[in-house]
Amino acid sequence: MTASIIDGFAAAAELREQVSREAAALKASHGVVPGLAVVLVGEDPASAVYVRNKLKATAECGLKSLEFKLSESATEEEVLALVKRLNADPAVHGILVQLPLPKQIDSDKVLGLIDPDKDVDGFHPVNAGRLSVGLPGFVPCTPRGSQILIDRILPDLSGKTAVVIGRSNIVGKPMAQLLLQKNATVTIAHSRTKDLPAVCRTADVLVAAVGRPLMVKGDWIKPGAIVIDVGINRIEVDGKGKIVGDVDFDSAKEVAGAITPVPRGVGPMTIACLMLNTLDSARRASGAA
């Protein structure tokens, strides 16, 4: 068996095109342009790249982007004041504070101050609670994108077994909640799970979100399973840097039924779902939802 490759790059392009059409329709019907405010504190190179990619996608989708840069020495009070101002701005429908923040700033305090109805990252405790009880709210972008990819392969998960490796608030826990909502039987595995390979082999859907390069081997995978690799890890191969996932793709693709590659898998879907969350926020604010 050789797995079919789940093309996240193509799926994300389709989703961005959908967002672009629907944003244009919202502007025509309600005079509203979805606005995304991105806050970058400090000079972290990786964060700068992420912000640049998000702003580029925002423009391509016909959304309005607002970038706010603060110095590495910015105080917590300055960041909190900016978030308060963005909360009060009706032209801002989504607020994204790029992590990590400098050490003098409490990330939890900053994220907790964001208006939950503008929390397009889906990190606010209110949105986490809404997800857990099945109420409308913002779902973190990576799990939402992963679920969209799963739906394209297997829309009905009733009676299926899903395993999520990783229990982070950003990916693992919300991913498990989404799979539960699809009527899968879900296990969250982590560093203290006994016999992790055996647990993984029970999964019809396996989501790897642990941050360990090439950890999941082909013999961990149930034949025919859907494998979603959320990991993005840089390793050295023959003296050159290479981006790989948490799954050993070469061995896994010989066992799985469908698998996301790294790159061009989940990554592009994350940014596309950020655009979708921002559009959803603007719809709700304008009464168009």
Coordinates of C-alpha atoms in Angstrom, one line a residue:
M1 CA 0.0 0.0 0.0
T2 CA 1.1 3.5 -0.8
A3 CA -0.8 6.3 0.8
S4 CA -2.6 9.0 -1.1
I5 CA -1.0 12.4 -0.3
I6 CA -3.3 15.0 1.3
D7 CA -2.4 18.2 -0.5
G8 CA -2.8 20.9 2.1
F9 CA -1.3 23.5 -0.2
A10 CA -4.1 23.0 -2.8
A11 CA -6.8 22.8 -0.1
A12 CA -5.6 26.0 1.4
A13 CA -5.7 27.7 -2.0
E14 CA -9.3 26.7 -2.4
L15 CA -10.2 27.9 1.1
R16 CA -8.5 31.3 0.5
E17 CA -10.4 31.7 -2.7
Q18 CA -13.6 30.9 -0.9
V19 CA -12.8 33.5 1.8
S20 CA -12.0 36.1 -0.9
R21 CA -15.4 35.5 -2.6
E22 CA -17.3 35.7 0.6
A23 CA -15.4 38.7 1.9
A24 CA -16.3 40.6 -1.3
A25 CA -19.9 39.6 -0.9
L26 CA -19.9 40.8 2.7
K27 CA -18.5 44.2 1.6
A28 CA -21.1 44.5 -1.1
S29 CA -24.0 43.6 1.1
H30 CA -23.0 45.2 4.4
G31 CA -20.2 47.6 3.5
V32 CA -17.9 45.7 5.9
V33 CA -14.3 44.7 5.1
P34 CA -12.9 42.1 7.6
G35 CA -10.0 43.6 9.5
L36 CA -7.1 41.6 11.1
A37 CA -4.8 43.3 13.5
V38 CA -1.4 41.6 14.0
V39 CA 0.8 42.6 16.9
L40 CA 4.5 41.8 16.8
V41 CA 6.6 42.5 19.8
G42 CA 10.4 42.3 19.4
E43 CA 12.6 41.1 16.6
D44 CA 12.3 37.3 16.6
P45 CA 13.2 36.3 13.0
A46 CA 10.8 33.4 12.9
S47 CA 7.9 35.5 14.2
A48 CA 8.7 38.2 11.7
V49 CA 8.4 35.6 8.9
Y50 CA 5.1 34.3 10.3
V51 CA 3.7 37.8 10.5
R52 CA 4.7 38.6 7.0
N53 CA 3.1 35.5 5.6
K54 CA -0.2 36.2 7.5
L55 CA -0.3 39.8 6.3
K56 CA 0.3 38.6 2.7
A57 CA -2.5 36.1 2.9
T58 CA -4.8 38.8 4.4
A59 CA -4.2 41.1 1.4
E60 CA -4.6 38.2 -1.1
C61 CA -8.0 37.4 0.4
G62 CA -9.3 41.0 0.2
L63 CA -9.2 41.5 3.9
K64 CA -7.8 44.6 5.7
S65 CA -4.6 44.1 7.6
L66 CA -3.2 46.3 10.4
E67 CA 0.3 45.6 11.6
F68 CA 1.5 46.9 15.0
K69 CA 5.2 46.6 15.8
L70 CA 6.5 47.2 19.3
S71 CA 10.2 47.1 20.4
E72 CA 11.8 44.2 22.3
S73 CA 11.9 46.4 25.4
A74 CA 8.1 47.2 25.3
T75 CA 6.4 46.9 28.6
E76 CA 3.6 44.7 29.5
E77 CA 1.5 47.8 30.1
E78 CA 2.1 49.0 26.6
V79 CA 1.0 45.7 25.0
L80 CA -2.1 45.5 27.2
A81 CA -3.0 49.1 26.3
L82 CA -2.7 48.3 22.6
V83 CA -4.9 45.2 23.0
K84 CA -7.5 47.3 24.8
R85 CA -7.5 49.8 21.9
L86 CA -7.9 47.1 19.3
N87 CA -10.8 45.5 21.3
A88 CA -12.6 48.9 21.1
D89 CA -12.0 49.4 17.4
P90 CA -15.0 48.4 15.3
A91 CA -12.9 48.1 12.2
V92 CA -10.9 45.3 13.8
H93 CA -12.6 41.9 13.7
G94 CA -9.6 39.8 14.6
I95 CA -6.6 40.3 16.9
L96 CA -3.5 38.2 16.7
V97 CA -0.7 38.7 19.1
Q98 CA 2.3 36.8 17.7
L99 CA 4.0 34.5 20.2
P100 CA 6.5 34.2 21.8
L101 CA 6.5 37.5 23.6
P102 CA 9.6 38.9 25.3
K103 CA 10.2 37.6 28.8
Q104 CA 9.0 40.7 30.6
I105 CA 5.5 40.2 29.2
D106 CA 3.0 37.7 30.6
S107 CA 1.6 35.9 27.5
D108 CA -1.4 34.5 29.4
K109 CA -2.4 38.0 30.6
V110 CA -2.1 39.5 27.1
L111 CA -4.1 36.7 25.4
G112 CA -6.7 36.7 28.2
L113 CA -7.3 40.4 27.6
I114 CA -8.3 39.9 23.9
D115 CA -12.0 40.2 23.3
P116 CA -13.1 36.5 22.8
D117 CA -15.2 37.7 19.9
K118 CA -12.1 39.0 18.2
D119 CA -9.9 36.0 19.3
V120 CA -9.3 34.6 15.8
D121 CA -6.4 32.5 17.1
G122 CA -8.9 30.7 19.3
F123 CA -6.6 30.7 22.4
H124 CA -8.9 32.6 24.8
P125 CA -10.2 30.4 27.7
V126 CA -13.8 31.5 26.7
N127 CA -13.3 30.1 23.2
A128 CA -11.7 26.9 24.6
G129 CA -14.8 26.5 26.8
R130 CA -17.2 27.2 24.0
L131 CA -15.4 24.4 21.9
S132 CA -15.6 22.0 24.8
V133 CA -19.3 22.3 25.3
G134 CA -20.2 22.6 21.6
L135 CA -21.1 26.3 21.4
P136 CA -20.1 28.6 18.6
G137 CA -16.7 30.2 19.0
F138 CA -13.3 30.4 17.4
V139 CA -11.4 27.2 17.0
P140 CA -7.6 27.4 16.9
C141 CA -6.5 27.5 13.3
T142 CA -4.2 24.4 13.1
P143 CA -6.8 22.0 14.5
R144 CA -9.6 23.6 12.3
G145 CA -7.4 23.2 9.2
S146 CA -6.5 19.6 10.2
Q147 CA -10.2 18.7 10.6
I148 CA -11.0 20.2 7.2
L149 CA -8.4 17.9 5.6
I150 CA -9.7 14.9 7.5
D151 CA -13.3 15.7 6.3
R152 CA -12.1 15.7 2.7
I153 CA -11.0 12.1 3.1
L154 CA -13.5 10.7 5.5
P155 CA -16.4 13.1 6.3
D156 CA -18.2 10.6 8.6
L157 CA -16.0 9.6 11.6
S158 CA -18.9 7.8 13.5
G159 CA -17.5 4.6 15.0
K160 CA -13.9 5.4 14.1
T161 CA -11.0 5.6 16.5
A162 CA -8.8 8.7 16.6
V163 CA -5.6 9.2 18.4
V164 CA -4.0 12.6 19.0
I165 CA -0.4 12.6 20.1
G166 CA 0.1 15.8 22.0
R167 CA -2.0 17.6 24.7
S168 CA -1.2 21.3 24.1
N169 CA -3.9 23.9 24.4
I170 CA -3.1 25.1 20.9
V171 CA -3.4 21.8 19.0
G172 CA -3.8 18.6 20.9
K173 CA -6.8 19.4 23.2
P174 CA -8.9 21.4 20.6
M175 CA -8.1 18.7 18.0
A176 CA -9.5 16.1 20.3
Q177 CA -12.6 18.2 20.9
L178 CA -13.2 18.5 17.1
L179 CA -12.9 14.8 16.6
L180 CA -15.3 14.1 19.4
Q181 CA -17.8 16.4 17.8
K182 CA -17.5 14.2 14.7
N183 CA -18.4 11.2 16.8
A184 CA -15.0 9.6 16.8
T185 CA -13.8 7.7 19.8
V186 CA -10.7 9.8 20.8
T187 CA -7.6 9.1 22.8
I188 CA -5.1 11.8 23.7
A189 CA -1.6 10.3 24.0
H190 CA 1.4 12.1 25.4
S191 CA 4.9 11.6 26.8
R192 CA 3.6 9.4 29.7
T193 CA 1.4 7.2 27.6
K194 CA 2.3 3.5 28.1
D195 CA 3.3 1.7 24.9
L196 CA 2.6 4.6 22.6
P197 CA 3.2 2.7 19.4
A198 CA 0.5 0.2 20.3
V199 CA -2.0 3.0 21.1
C200 CA -1.2 4.6 17.7
R201 CA -1.9 1.3 15.9
T202 CA -5.5 1.5 17.1
A203 CA -6.2 4.7 15.2
D204 CA -8.2 5.0 12.1
V205 CA -7.2 8.7 12.3
L206 CA -3.8 9.6 13.8
V207 CA -2.9 13.2 14.5
A208 CA 0.8 13.8 15.4
A209 CA 1.3 17.1 17.2
V210 CA 4.2 16.5 19.6
G211 CA 7.1 18.5 18.2
R212 CA 9.6 15.6 17.9
P213 CA 11.0 15.1 14.4
L214 CA 10.3 11.8 12.7
M215 CA 9.0 10.2 15.9
V216 CA 6.1 8.3 14.5
K217 CA 7.3 5.3 12.4
G218 CA 5.5 3.3 9.8
D219 CA 5.0 0.3 12.2
W220 CA 3.1 2.6 14.6
I221 CA 0.4 3.1 12.0
K222 CA -2.7 1.0 11.4
P223 CA -2.9 -0.1 7.7
G224 CA -5.1 2.3 5.8
A225 CA -5.3 5.0 8.5
I226 CA -5.5 8.7 7.9
V227 CA -2.3 10.4 9.2
I228 CA -2.3 14.1 9.9
D229 CA 1.2 15.4 10.7
V230 CA 1.1 18.8 12.5
G231 CA 4.8 18.8 13.3
I232 CA 7.3 21.3 11.8
N233 CA 10.8 20.5 12.8
R234 CA 14.2 21.6 11.4
I235 CA 16.9 19.0 11.3
E236 CA 20.3 18.7 9.7
V237 CA 20.7 16.2 6.8
D238 CA 24.1 16.0 5.1
G239 CA 25.0 19.4 6.6
K240 CA 21.9 21.1 5.3
G241 CA 18.8 22.2 7.0
K242 CA 15.6 20.3 6.3
I243 CA 12.0 20.7 7.4
V244 CA 10.3 17.5 8.6
G245 CA 7.2 16.5 10.5
D246 CA 6.6 14.4 13.6
V247 CA 6.0 11.4 11.3
D248 CA 8.6 9.5 9.5
F249 CA 6.9 10.1 6.1
D250 CA 8.9 7.6 4.0
S251 CA 7.9 4.6 6.2
A252 CA 4.5 5.9 7.1
K253 CA 3.3 6.4 3.5
E254 CA 3.8 2.7 2.9
V255 CA 1.2 1.8 5.5
A256 CA -1.2 4.7 5.8
G257 CA -4.2 5.2 3.5
A258 CA -3.8 9.0 3.3
I259 CA -1.1 11.2 4.8
T260 CA -0.2 14.9 5.0
P261 CA 3.4 15.8 3.9
V262 CA 5.6 18.3 5.6
P263 CA 5.8 20.9 4.2
R264 CA 2.6 21.5 2.0
G265 CA 0.4 19.7 4.5
V266 CA -1.2 21.2 7.5
G267 CA 0.9 24.4 7.5
P268 CA -0.9 26.2 4.6
M269 CA -4.2 25.4 6.2
T270 CA -3.4 27.1 9.4
I271 CA -3.1 30.5 7.7
A272 CA -6.1 29.9 5.5
C273 CA -8.2 29.1 8.6
L274 CA -6.9 32.4 10.2
M275 CA -8.5 34.2 7.2
L276 CA -11.7 32.1 7.6
N277 CA -11.9 32.9 11.3
T278 CA -11.5 36.7 10.6
L279 CA -14.2 36.5 8.0
D280 CA -16.5 34.7 10.5
S281 CA -15.8 37.4 13.1
A282 CA -16.7 40.2 10.6
R283 CA -19.9 38.4 9.7
R284 CA -21.0 38.0 13.3
A285 CA -20.1 41.7 14.1
S286 CA -22.1 42.9 11.1
G287 CA -25.1 40.6 11.7
A288 CA -24.5 38.7 8.5
A289 CA -23.7 35.4 10.2

